Amino acid sequence: MANRGNNLYSFETLVKYFFDLKDIRTEKFPPLRGASAPGAEKTEVKSVSIPKLAGHLENVCIYTFVATDDADVHIVKTGIETYEKIKKQVYVIGQDVDILVLLTAITPDYIDVLMLKESKGKVKDRCYSSKDLQNSNIVIECTKKKSILLVHAISGCDTTSGFYGK
């Protein structure tokens, strides 16, 4: 998602807006097992170079950052930095629990960054507050909010929390 003023744009909308059809590579993939009846048509998937899209977005004054490694830490830090610059509510949009854990652990107490977890399947959109999470029982019982990183890493959810700050 990209943000320009009060408008949020999906990746698909941005691709359609900034690229001619000749710029989009079309590939055909077989359907997933059990997803459709045997002999069903192949699904078309369109892909675009991320750096190329980022270049087009920057040409129209939309800030972009292309992560070359795990983007979770970059997403959270960008949310915090943006809040400190504009002093208005900031939403971080994502699916990953690591983003939620990092928001809880590294967001300063005086900042409240919201995470919008987009709907997936039957689960609807959910919004989480870094302040509410920092004040929740699990974080209070950990005595230090950064120990939530250790708890998350030990649980085996992902390695981001285990390597944060190293």
Short mmCIF file of C-alpha atoms in Angstrom, two decimals:
data_model
loop_
_atom_site.label_atom_id
_atom_site.label_comp_id
_atom_site.label_asym_id
_atom_site.label_seq_id
_atom_site.Cartn_x
_atom_site.Cartn_y
_atom_site.Cartn_z
CA MET A 1 0.00 0.00 0.00
CA ALA A 2 1.11 3.52 -0.66
CA ASN A 3 -0.19 6.65 0.96
CA ARG A 4 -0.66 9.99 -0.76
CA GLY A 5 -2.61 12.51 1.25
CA ASN A 6 -5.73 10.78 2.54
CA ASN A 7 -5.78 8.15 -0.22
CA LEU A 8 -4.48 4.61 0.14
CA TYR A 9 -3.65 2.70 -3.02
CA SER A 10 -3.21 -1.04 -3.41
CA PHE A 11 -0.24 -2.45 -5.31
CA GLU A 12 -2.55 -3.57 -8.14
CA THR A 13 -4.04 -0.07 -8.52
CA LEU A 14 -0.58 1.50 -8.61
CA VAL A 15 0.62 -0.96 -11.25
CA LYS A 16 -2.41 -0.25 -13.47
CA TYR A 17 -1.95 3.51 -13.05
CA PHE A 18 1.79 3.74 -13.69
CA PHE A 19 2.43 1.01 -16.26
CA ASP A 20 1.26 0.28 -19.77
CA LEU A 21 0.27 -3.30 -20.45
CA LYS A 22 3.51 -3.79 -22.43
CA ASP A 23 5.48 -3.09 -19.21
CA ILE A 24 3.77 -5.92 -17.34
CA ARG A 25 5.06 -9.45 -17.73
CA THR A 26 2.31 -12.07 -17.75
CA GLU A 27 3.01 -15.60 -16.59
CA LYS A 28 0.72 -18.61 -16.46
CA PHE A 29 0.72 -20.91 -13.46
CA PRO A 30 -1.23 -24.12 -12.92
CA PRO A 31 -4.02 -23.88 -10.32
CA LEU A 32 -3.27 -25.04 -6.78
CA ARG A 33 -4.16 -28.63 -5.91
CA GLY A 34 -7.76 -28.88 -4.85
CA ALA A 35 -8.39 -25.24 -5.73
CA SER A 36 -10.40 -25.99 -8.86
CA ALA A 37 -11.72 -28.83 -10.94
CA PRO A 38 -9.29 -30.87 -13.08
CA GLY A 39 -8.74 -29.34 -16.50
CA ALA A 40 -9.51 -25.82 -15.27
CA GLU A 41 -7.85 -22.88 -17.00
CA LYS A 42 -4.50 -21.62 -15.81
CA THR A 43 -4.40 -18.46 -13.71
CA GLU A 44 -2.64 -15.38 -15.07
CA VAL A 45 -0.37 -13.55 -12.67
CA LYS A 46 1.05 -10.14 -13.55
CA SER A 47 4.30 -8.99 -12.05
CA VAL A 48 6.25 -5.75 -12.14
CA SER A 49 9.75 -4.78 -11.09
CA ILE A 50 9.53 -3.30 -7.58
CA PRO A 51 12.36 -0.78 -8.16
CA LYS A 52 10.64 0.37 -11.38
CA LEU A 53 7.35 0.90 -9.54
CA ALA A 54 9.20 2.73 -6.74
CA GLY A 55 10.76 5.04 -9.32
CA HIS A 56 7.35 5.93 -10.78
CA LEU A 57 5.94 6.56 -7.29
CA GLU A 58 8.81 8.87 -6.34
CA ASN A 59 8.28 10.83 -9.58
CA VAL A 60 4.83 11.80 -8.26
CA CYS A 61 6.08 12.62 -4.74
CA ILE A 62 5.14 9.36 -3.02
CA TYR A 63 7.92 8.25 -0.66
CA THR A 64 9.06 4.67 -1.17
CA PHE A 65 11.59 2.38 0.46
CA VAL A 66 12.58 -0.92 -1.12
CA ALA A 67 13.84 -3.34 1.52
CA THR A 68 16.63 -5.67 0.46
CA ASP A 69 16.28 -7.92 3.49
CA ASP A 70 13.55 -8.65 6.05
CA ALA A 71 11.32 -5.58 5.84
CA ASP A 72 9.63 -5.88 9.26
CA VAL A 73 12.15 -3.72 11.15
CA HIS A 74 12.17 -1.14 8.33
CA ILE A 75 8.36 -0.98 8.36
CA VAL A 76 8.19 -0.38 12.11
CA LYS A 77 11.06 2.15 12.18
CA THR A 78 9.51 4.06 9.27
CA GLY A 79 6.19 4.20 11.14
CA ILE A 80 7.89 5.57 14.26
CA GLU A 81 9.98 8.10 12.29
CA THR A 82 6.91 9.25 10.36
CA TYR A 83 4.98 9.80 13.60
CA GLU A 84 7.85 11.85 15.03
CA LYS A 85 7.94 14.03 11.88
CA ILE A 86 4.25 14.69 11.34
CA LYS A 87 2.89 14.29 14.90
CA LYS A 88 -0.27 12.66 13.52
CA GLN A 89 -1.64 9.14 13.69
CA VAL A 90 0.36 6.63 11.65
CA TYR A 91 -0.87 3.26 10.43
CA VAL A 92 1.47 0.41 9.57
CA ILE A 93 -0.22 -2.05 7.24
CA GLY A 94 0.81 -5.69 7.17
CA GLN A 95 -0.01 -9.33 7.83
CA ASP A 96 3.03 -10.44 9.82
CA VAL A 97 2.94 -10.96 13.60
CA ASP A 98 6.60 -9.88 13.70
CA ILE A 99 5.51 -6.32 12.87
CA LEU A 100 3.13 -6.37 15.82
CA VAL A 101 5.82 -7.70 18.18
CA LEU A 102 8.38 -5.15 16.98
CA LEU A 103 5.84 -2.32 17.36
CA THR A 104 5.30 -3.41 20.95
CA ALA A 105 9.01 -3.68 21.70
CA ILE A 106 10.61 -0.68 20.02
CA THR A 107 7.94 2.02 19.87
CA PRO A 108 8.70 4.68 22.52
CA ASP A 109 6.09 5.04 25.27
CA TYR A 110 5.04 8.53 24.12
CA ILE A 111 4.16 7.31 20.60
CA ASP A 112 1.13 5.29 19.54
CA VAL A 113 1.55 3.64 16.14
CA LEU A 114 -1.40 1.63 14.88
CA MET A 115 -1.07 -1.59 12.90
CA LEU A 116 -3.78 -2.48 10.42
CA LYS A 117 -3.78 -6.20 9.81
CA GLU A 118 -5.59 -6.64 6.51
CA SER A 119 -8.32 -9.22 6.17
CA LYS A 120 -7.39 -12.65 4.93
CA GLY A 121 -10.06 -15.20 4.12
CA LYS A 122 -12.83 -15.08 6.71
CA VAL A 123 -10.79 -13.00 9.18
CA LYS A 124 -11.73 -9.31 8.95
CA ASP A 125 -9.41 -6.29 9.14
CA ARG A 126 -8.05 -5.66 12.63
CA CYS A 127 -6.36 -2.65 14.12
CA TYR A 128 -3.81 -2.88 16.95
CA SER A 129 -2.35 -0.04 19.02
CA SER A 130 1.30 -0.13 20.14
CA LYS A 131 0.34 1.61 23.42
CA ASP A 132 -2.44 -0.87 24.15
CA LEU A 133 -0.08 -3.76 23.46
CA GLN A 134 2.64 -2.26 25.68
CA ASN A 135 0.12 -1.98 28.52
CA SER A 136 -1.23 -5.51 28.06
CA ASN A 137 -0.65 -8.19 30.72
CA ILE A 138 1.88 -10.20 28.70
CA VAL A 139 4.22 -7.21 28.32
CA ILE A 140 3.79 -6.06 31.93
CA GLU A 141 4.62 -9.57 33.18
CA CYS A 142 7.82 -9.54 31.10
CA THR A 143 9.01 -6.55 33.23
CA LYS A 144 10.77 -5.00 30.23
CA LYS A 145 8.94 -4.50 26.99
CA LYS A 146 12.00 -5.59 24.99
CA SER A 147 11.79 -9.07 26.53
CA ILE A 148 8.73 -9.62 24.33
CA LEU A 149 11.31 -10.07 21.54
CA LEU A 150 12.86 -12.98 23.42
CA VAL A 151 9.48 -14.58 24.09
CA HIS A 152 8.54 -14.24 20.42
CA ALA A 153 11.87 -15.64 19.19
CA ILE A 154 11.70 -18.62 21.57
CA SER A 155 8.18 -19.39 20.38
CA GLY A 156 9.67 -20.08 16.94
CA CYS A 157 7.40 -17.68 15.06
CA ASP A 158 10.24 -16.08 13.11
CA THR A 159 13.88 -15.07 13.40
CA THR A 160 13.36 -11.30 13.11
CA SER A 161 12.89 -10.83 16.84
CA GLY A 162 15.93 -12.97 17.61
CA PHE A 163 18.25 -10.89 15.47
CA TYR A 164 16.81 -7.40 16.02
CA GLY A 165 19.53 -4.93 16.89
CA LYS A 166 22.45 -7.20 16.00
#
